[in-house]
PDB file of C-alpha atoms in Angstrom:
ATOM      1  CA  UNK Q1190      13.190 -76.166 -94.814  1.00  0.00           C
ATOM      2  CA  UNK Q1191      13.780 -75.273 -98.418  1.00  0.00           C
ATOM      3  CA  UNK Q1192      16.103 -73.215-100.535  1.00  0.00           C
ATOM      4  CA  UNK Q1193      17.891 -71.733 -97.520  1.00  0.00           C
ATOM      5  CA  UNK Q1194      19.756 -75.015 -96.900  1.00  0.00           C
ATOM      6  CA  UNK Q1195      21.206 -74.990-100.410  1.00  0.00           C
ATOM      7  CA  UNK Q1196      22.141 -71.314-100.208  1.00  0.00           C
ATOM      8  CA  UNK Q1197      23.663 -71.893 -96.771  1.00  0.00           C
ATOM      9  CA  UNK Q1198      25.909 -74.699 -97.994  1.00  0.00           C
ATOM     10  CA  UNK Q1199      26.997 -72.674-101.024  1.00  0.00           C
ATOM     11  CA  UNK Q1200      27.725 -69.684 -98.788  1.00  0.00           C
ATOM     12  CA  UNK Q1201      29.784 -71.788 -96.379  1.00  0.00           C
ATOM     13  CA  UNK Q1202      31.739 -73.201 -99.316  1.00  0.00           C
ATOM     14  CA  UNK Q1203      32.523 -69.783-100.791  1.00  0.00           C
ATOM     15  CA  UNK Q1204      33.288 -68.297 -97.370  1.00  0.00           C
ATOM     16  CA  UNK Q1205      35.725 -71.039 -96.377  1.00  0.00           C
ATOM     17  CA  UNK Q1206      37.401 -70.734 -99.772  1.00  0.00           C
ATOM     18  CA  UNK Q1207      37.858 -66.987 -99.284  1.00  0.00           C
ATOM     19  CA  UNK Q1208      39.050 -67.391 -95.695  1.00  0.00           C
ATOM     20  CA  UNK Q1209      41.477 -70.087 -96.744  1.00  0.00           C
ATOM     21  CA  UNK Q1210      42.818 -67.883 -99.512  1.00  0.00           C
ATOM     22  CA  UNK Q1211      43.312 -64.933 -97.156  1.00  0.00           C
ATOM     23  CA  UNK Q1212      45.012 -67.074 -94.521  1.00  0.00           C
ATOM     24  CA  UNK Q1213      47.244 -68.584 -97.164  1.00  0.00           C
ATOM     25  CA  UNK Q1214      48.228 -65.111 -98.404  1.00  0.00           C
ATOM     26  CA  UNK Q1215      49.204 -64.077 -94.896  1.00  0.00           C
ATOM     27  CA  UNK Q1216      51.266 -67.211 -94.515  1.00  0.00           C
ATOM     28  CA  UNK Q1217      49.192 -69.254 -92.041  1.00  0.00           C
ATOM     29  CA  UNK Q1218      48.920 -72.517 -93.911  1.00  0.00           C
ATOM     30  CA  UNK Q1219      47.914 -74.728 -90.994  1.00  0.00           C
ATOM     31  CA  UNK Q1220      45.115 -72.388 -89.829  1.00  0.00           C
ATOM     32  CA  UNK Q1221      43.764 -72.238 -93.384  1.00  0.00           C
ATOM     33  CA  UNK Q1222      43.663 -76.047 -93.493  1.00  0.00           C
ATOM     34  CA  UNK Q1223      41.781 -76.133 -90.196  1.00  0.00           C
ATOM     35  CA  UNK Q1224      39.319 -73.488 -91.433  1.00  0.00           C
ATOM     36  CA  UNK Q1225      38.536 -75.404 -94.602  1.00  0.00           C
ATOM     37  CA  UNK Q1226      38.192 -78.605 -92.593  1.00  0.00           C
ATOM     38  CA  UNK Q1227      35.763 -76.899 -90.188  1.00  0.00           C
ATOM     39  CA  UNK Q1228      33.623 -75.722 -93.104  1.00  0.00           C
ATOM     40  CA  UNK Q1229      33.593 -79.208 -94.564  1.00  0.00           C
ATOM     41  CA  UNK Q1230      32.539 -80.759 -91.242  1.00  0.00           C
ATOM     42  CA  UNK Q1231      29.806 -78.143 -90.812  1.00  0.00           C
ATOM     43  CA  UNK Q1232      28.386 -78.953 -94.237  1.00  0.00           C
ATOM     44  CA  UNK Q1233      28.658 -82.705 -93.653  1.00  0.00           C
ATOM     45  CA  UNK Q1234      26.685 -82.325 -90.410  1.00  0.00           C
ATOM     46  CA  UNK Q1235      23.984 -80.318 -92.225  1.00  0.00           C
ATOM     47  CA  UNK Q1236      23.677 -82.895 -95.014  1.00  0.00           C
ATOM     48  CA  UNK Q1237      23.639 -85.770 -92.508  1.00  0.00           C
ATOM     49  CA  UNK Q1238      20.832 -84.069 -90.587  1.00  0.00           C
ATOM     50  CA  UNK Q1239      18.879 -83.785 -93.842  1.00  0.00           C
ATOM     51  CA  UNK Q1240      19.460 -87.465 -94.656  1.00  0.00           C
ATOM     52  CA  UNK Q1241      18.406 -88.489 -91.142  1.00  0.00           C
ATOM     53  CA  UNK Q1242      15.231 -86.460 -91.516  1.00  0.00           C
ATOM     54  CA  UNK Q1243      14.590 -88.152 -94.863  1.00  0.00           C
ATOM     55  CA  UNK Q1244      14.947 -91.609 -93.332  1.00  0.00           C
ATOM     56  CA  UNK Q1245      12.597 -90.680 -90.488  1.00  0.00           C
ATOM     57  CA  UNK Q1246       9.996 -89.395 -92.971  1.00  0.00           C
ATOM     58  CA  UNK Q1247      10.351 -92.552 -95.076  1.00  0.00           C
ATOM     59  CA  UNK Q1248       9.874 -94.722 -92.011  1.00  0.00           C
ATOM     60  CA  UNK Q1249       6.687 -92.848 -91.117  1.00  0.00           C
ATOM     61  CA  UNK Q1250       5.383 -92.883 -94.677  1.00  0.00           C
ATOM     62  CA  UNK Q1251       5.983 -96.522 -95.557  1.00  0.00           C
ATOM     63  CA  UNK Q1252       5.426 -98.173 -92.176  1.00  0.00           C
ATOM     64  CA  UNK Q1253       1.635 -98.201 -91.749  1.00  0.00           C
TER      65      UNK Q1253
ATOM     66  CA  UNK T 656       0.728 -76.381-110.123  1.00  0.00           C
ATOM     67  CA  UNK T 657       2.261 -74.416-107.291  1.00  0.00           C
ATOM     68  CA  UNK T 658       4.492 -77.277-106.258  1.00  0.00           C
ATOM     69  CA  UNK T 659       6.067 -77.893-109.665  1.00  0.00           C
ATOM     70  CA  UNK T 660       7.192 -74.257-109.889  1.00  0.00           C
ATOM     71  CA  UNK T 661       8.811 -74.672-106.478  1.00  0.00           C
ATOM     72  CA  UNK T 662      10.560 -77.889-107.518  1.00  0.00           C
ATOM     73  CA  UNK T 663      11.846 -76.413-110.774  1.00  0.00           C
ATOM     74  CA  UNK T 664      13.059 -73.285-108.973  1.00  0.00           C
ATOM     75  CA  UNK T 665      14.902 -75.286-106.324  1.00  0.00           C
ATOM     76  CA  UNK T 666      16.470 -77.486-108.984  1.00  0.00           C
ATOM     77  CA  UNK T 667      17.699 -74.519-110.980  1.00  0.00           C
ATOM     78  CA  UNK T 668      19.001 -72.746-107.860  1.00  0.00           C
ATOM     79  CA  UNK T 669      20.882 -75.922-106.903  1.00  0.00           C
ATOM     80  CA  UNK T 670      22.352 -76.123-110.399  1.00  0.00           C
ATOM     81  CA  UNK T 671      23.525 -72.514-110.287  1.00  0.00           C
ATOM     82  CA  UNK T 672      24.927 -72.883-106.765  1.00  0.00           C
ATOM     83  CA  UNK T 673      26.960 -75.957-107.764  1.00  0.00           C
ATOM     84  CA  UNK T 674      28.148 -74.091-110.860  1.00  0.00           C
ATOM     85  CA  UNK T 675      29.374 -71.165-108.763  1.00  0.00           C
ATOM     86  CA  UNK T 676      30.999 -73.248-106.036  1.00  0.00           C
ATOM     87  CA  UNK T 677      32.593 -75.936-108.221  1.00  0.00           C
ATOM     88  CA  UNK T 678      35.616 -73.934-109.466  1.00  0.00           C
ATOM     89  CA  UNK T 679      36.350 -72.687-105.924  1.00  0.00           C
ATOM     90  CA  UNK T 680      35.720 -75.868-103.936  1.00  0.00           C
ATOM     91  CA  UNK T 681      34.746 -78.930-105.913  1.00  0.00           C
ATOM     92  CA  UNK T 682      34.010 -81.038-102.799  1.00  0.00           C
ATOM     93  CA  UNK T 683      31.224 -78.691-101.712  1.00  0.00           C
ATOM     94  CA  UNK T 684      29.431 -78.930-105.054  1.00  0.00           C
ATOM     95  CA  UNK T 685      28.502 -82.560-104.305  1.00  0.00           C
ATOM     96  CA  UNK T 686      27.031 -81.609-100.926  1.00  0.00           C
ATOM     97  CA  UNK T 687      24.967 -78.854-102.516  1.00  0.00           C
ATOM     98  CA  UNK T 688      23.655 -81.324-105.082  1.00  0.00           C
ATOM     99  CA  UNK T 689      22.739 -83.832-102.349  1.00  0.00           C
ATOM    100  CA  UNK T 690      21.005 -81.146-100.268  1.00  0.00           C
ATOM    101  CA  UNK T 691      19.049 -79.919-103.303  1.00  0.00           C
ATOM    102  CA  UNK T 692      17.899 -83.444-104.107  1.00  0.00           C
ATOM    103  CA  UNK T 693      16.828 -83.984-100.492  1.00  0.00           C
ATOM    104  CA  UNK T 694      14.868 -80.712-100.408  1.00  0.00           C
ATOM    105  CA  UNK T 695      13.003 -81.655-103.603  1.00  0.00           C
ATOM    106  CA  UNK T 696      12.302 -85.112-102.170  1.00  0.00           C
ATOM    107  CA  UNK T 697      10.874 -83.563 -98.987  1.00  0.00           C
ATOM    108  CA  UNK T 698       8.552 -81.400-101.074  1.00  0.00           C
ATOM    109  CA  UNK T 699       7.234 -84.461-102.918  1.00  0.00           C
ATOM    110  CA  UNK T 700       6.790 -86.805 -99.956  1.00  0.00           C
ATOM    111  CA  UNK T 701       3.644 -85.059 -98.684  1.00  0.00           C
ATOM    112  CA  UNK T 702       1.934 -85.739-102.005  1.00  0.00           C
ATOM    113  CA  UNK T 703       3.057 -89.357-101.966  1.00  0.00           C
ATOM    114  CA  UNK T 704       1.298 -89.882 -98.630  1.00  0.00           C
ATOM    115  CA  UNK T 705      -1.857 -88.372-100.163  1.00  0.00           C
ATOM    116  CA  UNK T 706      -1.701 -90.907-103.021  1.00  0.00           C
ATOM    117  CA  UNK T 707      -1.240 -93.736-100.527  1.00  0.00           C
ATOM    118  CA  UNK T 708      -4.306 -92.628 -98.578  1.00  0.00           C
ATOM    119  CA  UNK T 709      -6.404 -92.863-101.755  1.00  0.00           C
ATOM    120  CA  UNK T 710      -4.919 -96.308-102.516  1.00  0.00           C
ATOM    121  CA  UNK T 711      -5.727 -97.405 -98.978  1.00  0.00           C
ATOM    122  CA  UNK T 712      -9.388 -96.462 -99.422  1.00  0.00           C
ATOM    123  CA  UNK T 713      -9.594 -98.281-102.771  1.00  0.00           C
ATOM    124  CA  UNK T 714      -7.994-101.405-101.295  1.00  0.00           C
ATOM    125  CA  UNK T 715     -10.368-101.293 -98.322  1.00  0.00           C
ATOM    126  CA  UNK T 716     -13.325-101.081-100.748  1.00  0.00           C
ATOM    127  CA  UNK T 717     -12.173-104.107-102.782  1.00  0.00           C
ATOM    128  CA  UNK T 718     -11.680-106.251 -99.681  1.00  0.00           C
ATOM    129  CA  UNK T 719      -8.182-107.470-100.615  1.00  0.00           C
ATOM    130  CA  UNK T 720      -6.005-108.328 -97.610  1.00  0.00           C
ATOM    131  CA  UNK T 721      -4.242-105.181 -96.387  1.00  0.00           C
ATOM    132  CA  UNK T 722      -1.102-107.267 -95.762  1.00  0.00           C
ATOM    133  CA  UNK T 723      -0.451-107.447 -99.508  1.00  0.00           C
ATOM    134  CA  UNK T 724      -1.051-103.730 -99.870  1.00  0.00           C
ATOM    135  CA  UNK T 725       1.459-102.958 -97.139  1.00  0.00           C
ATOM    136  CA  UNK T 726       4.113-105.038 -98.904  1.00  0.00           C
ATOM    137  CA  UNK T 727       3.413-103.192-102.147  1.00  0.00           C
ATOM    138  CA  UNK T 728       3.777 -99.789-100.491  1.00  0.00           C
ATOM    139  CA  UNK T 729       7.030-100.858 -98.836  1.00  0.00           C
ATOM    140  CA  UNK T 730       8.413-102.044-102.170  1.00  0.00           C
ATOM    141  CA  UNK T 731       7.557 -98.680-103.752  1.00  0.00           C
ATOM    142  CA  UNK T 732       9.350 -96.933-100.874  1.00  0.00           C
ATOM    143  CA  UNK T 733      12.439 -99.101-101.328  1.00  0.00           C
ATOM    144  CA  UNK T 734      12.418 -98.247-105.021  1.00  0.00           C
ATOM    145  CA  UNK T 735      12.368 -94.488-104.424  1.00  0.00           C
ATOM    146  CA  UNK T 736      15.022 -94.637-101.693  1.00  0.00           C
ATOM    147  CA  UNK T 737      17.368 -96.835-103.731  1.00  0.00           C
ATOM    148  CA  UNK T 738      16.977 -94.618-106.787  1.00  0.00           C
ATOM    149  CA  UNK T 739      17.893 -91.570-104.724  1.00  0.00           C
ATOM    150  CA  UNK T 740      20.981 -93.258-103.252  1.00  0.00           C
ATOM    151  CA  UNK T 741      22.099 -94.473-106.685  1.00  0.00           C
ATOM    152  CA  UNK T 742      21.767 -90.923-108.020  1.00  0.00           C
ATOM    153  CA  UNK T 743      24.089 -89.618-105.293  1.00  0.00           C
ATOM    154  CA  UNK T 744      26.603 -92.408-105.979  1.00  0.00           C
ATOM    155  CA  UNK T 745      26.601 -91.657-109.699  1.00  0.00           C
ATOM    156  CA  UNK T 746      27.032 -87.932-109.017  1.00  0.00           C
ATOM    157  CA  UNK T 747      30.131 -88.579-106.933  1.00  0.00           C
ATOM    158  CA  UNK T 748      31.542 -90.828-109.634  1.00  0.00           C
ATOM    159  CA  UNK T 749      31.070 -94.160-107.854  1.00  0.00           C
ATOM    160  CA  UNK T 750      28.782 -95.784-110.391  1.00  0.00           C
ATOM    161  CA  UNK T 751      29.875 -99.295-109.390  1.00  0.00           C
ATOM    162  CA  UNK T 752      28.786 -98.589-105.805  1.00  0.00           C
ATOM    163  CA  UNK T 753      25.438 -97.473-107.205  1.00  0.00           C
ATOM    164  CA  UNK T 754      25.139-100.796-109.006  1.00  0.00           C
ATOM    165  CA  UNK T 755      25.707-102.621-105.709  1.00  0.00           C
ATOM    166  CA  UNK T 756      22.977-100.553-104.033  1.00  0.00           C
ATOM    167  CA  UNK T 757      20.710-101.431-106.963  1.00  0.00           C
ATOM    168  CA  UNK T 758      21.498-105.126-106.482  1.00  0.00           C
ATOM    169  CA  UNK T 759      20.749-104.831-102.763  1.00  0.00           C
ATOM    170  CA  UNK T 760      17.454-103.108-103.479  1.00  0.00           C
ATOM    171  CA  UNK T 761      16.492-105.809-105.982  1.00  0.00           C
ATOM    172  CA  UNK T 762      17.279-108.606-103.522  1.00  0.00           C
ATOM    173  CA  UNK T 763      15.359-106.923-100.682  1.00  0.00           C
ATOM    174  CA  UNK T 764      12.355-106.314-102.947  1.00  0.00           C
ATOM    175  CA  UNK T 765      12.479-109.963-104.050  1.00  0.00           C
ATOM    176  CA  UNK T 766      12.541-111.163-100.443  1.00  0.00           C
ATOM    177  CA  UNK T 767       9.648-108.872 -99.538  1.00  0.00           C
ATOM    178  CA  UNK T 768       7.616-110.016-102.542  1.00  0.00           C
ATOM    179  CA  UNK T 769       7.957-113.713-101.670  1.00  0.00           C
ATOM    180  CA  UNK T 770       4.773-113.792 -99.516  1.00  0.00           C
ATOM    181  CA  UNK T 771       2.791-112.478-102.504  1.00  0.00           C
ATOM    182  CA  UNK T 772       4.236-115.181-104.753  1.00  0.00           C
ATOM    183  CA  UNK T 773       3.392-117.933-102.269  1.00  0.00           C
ATOM    184  CA  UNK T 774      -0.098-116.438-101.900  1.00  0.00           C
ATOM    185  CA  UNK T 775      -0.669-116.612-105.659  1.00  0.00           C
ATOM    186  CA  UNK T 776       0.639-120.166-105.765  1.00  0.00           C
ATOM    187  CA  UNK T 777      -1.736-121.173-102.988  1.00  0.00           C
ATOM    188  CA  UNK T 778      -4.657-119.608-104.854  1.00  0.00           C
ATOM    189  CA  UNK T 779      -3.692-121.485-108.052  1.00  0.00           C
ATOM    190  CA  UNK T 780      -3.355-124.759-106.129  1.00  0.00           C
ATOM    191  CA  UNK T 781      -6.752-124.135-104.572  1.00  0.00           C
ATOM    192  CA  UNK T 782      -8.299-123.588-108.009  1.00  0.00           C
ATOM    193  CA  UNK T 783      -6.889-126.818-109.443  1.00  0.00           C
ATOM    194  CA  UNK T 784      -9.301-129.776-109.361  1.00  0.00           C
ATOM    195  CA  UNK T 785      -7.867-132.442-107.089  1.00  0.00           C
TER     196      UNK T 785
END
């Protein structure tokens, strides 16, 4: 829990961009779209997990 | 002192990461910003609970009903949460949505504060000579 989440998301973003570019160069448009979509979903799941954790912590902290 | 260095470092790293990713994939920059904000919030929350423990002891010493204290703590929590959500909305360019969240937070806080208001009114009525 810390900086690694931020770095991970940035890395996924750059990686999917590169993969998409390569796939586009080789003429596989639909696979490149799927790859970028997969990266996006991965990141959304990570952020949603973080938000869920935040809500759980808030519930514990402010419940009493 | 240790914690503030951590927070500043994470904030700057988030800034740089969004800067690098934005020209390549602008949709990921928002997620990085949200994740950075969440990480900073997680770092702070432990200290918030410490503050609340101290408050709890003070309230217990004064003998004020703990029901009022609980409402106060909940209102503070709503404030922090709403502020965080509004920040995300403004970052993504939906400032009007942020305003609606703000309105919702205000209404909920008002509803939660009503018992305190009625309590004060009852005290005032009790003080008045009949």
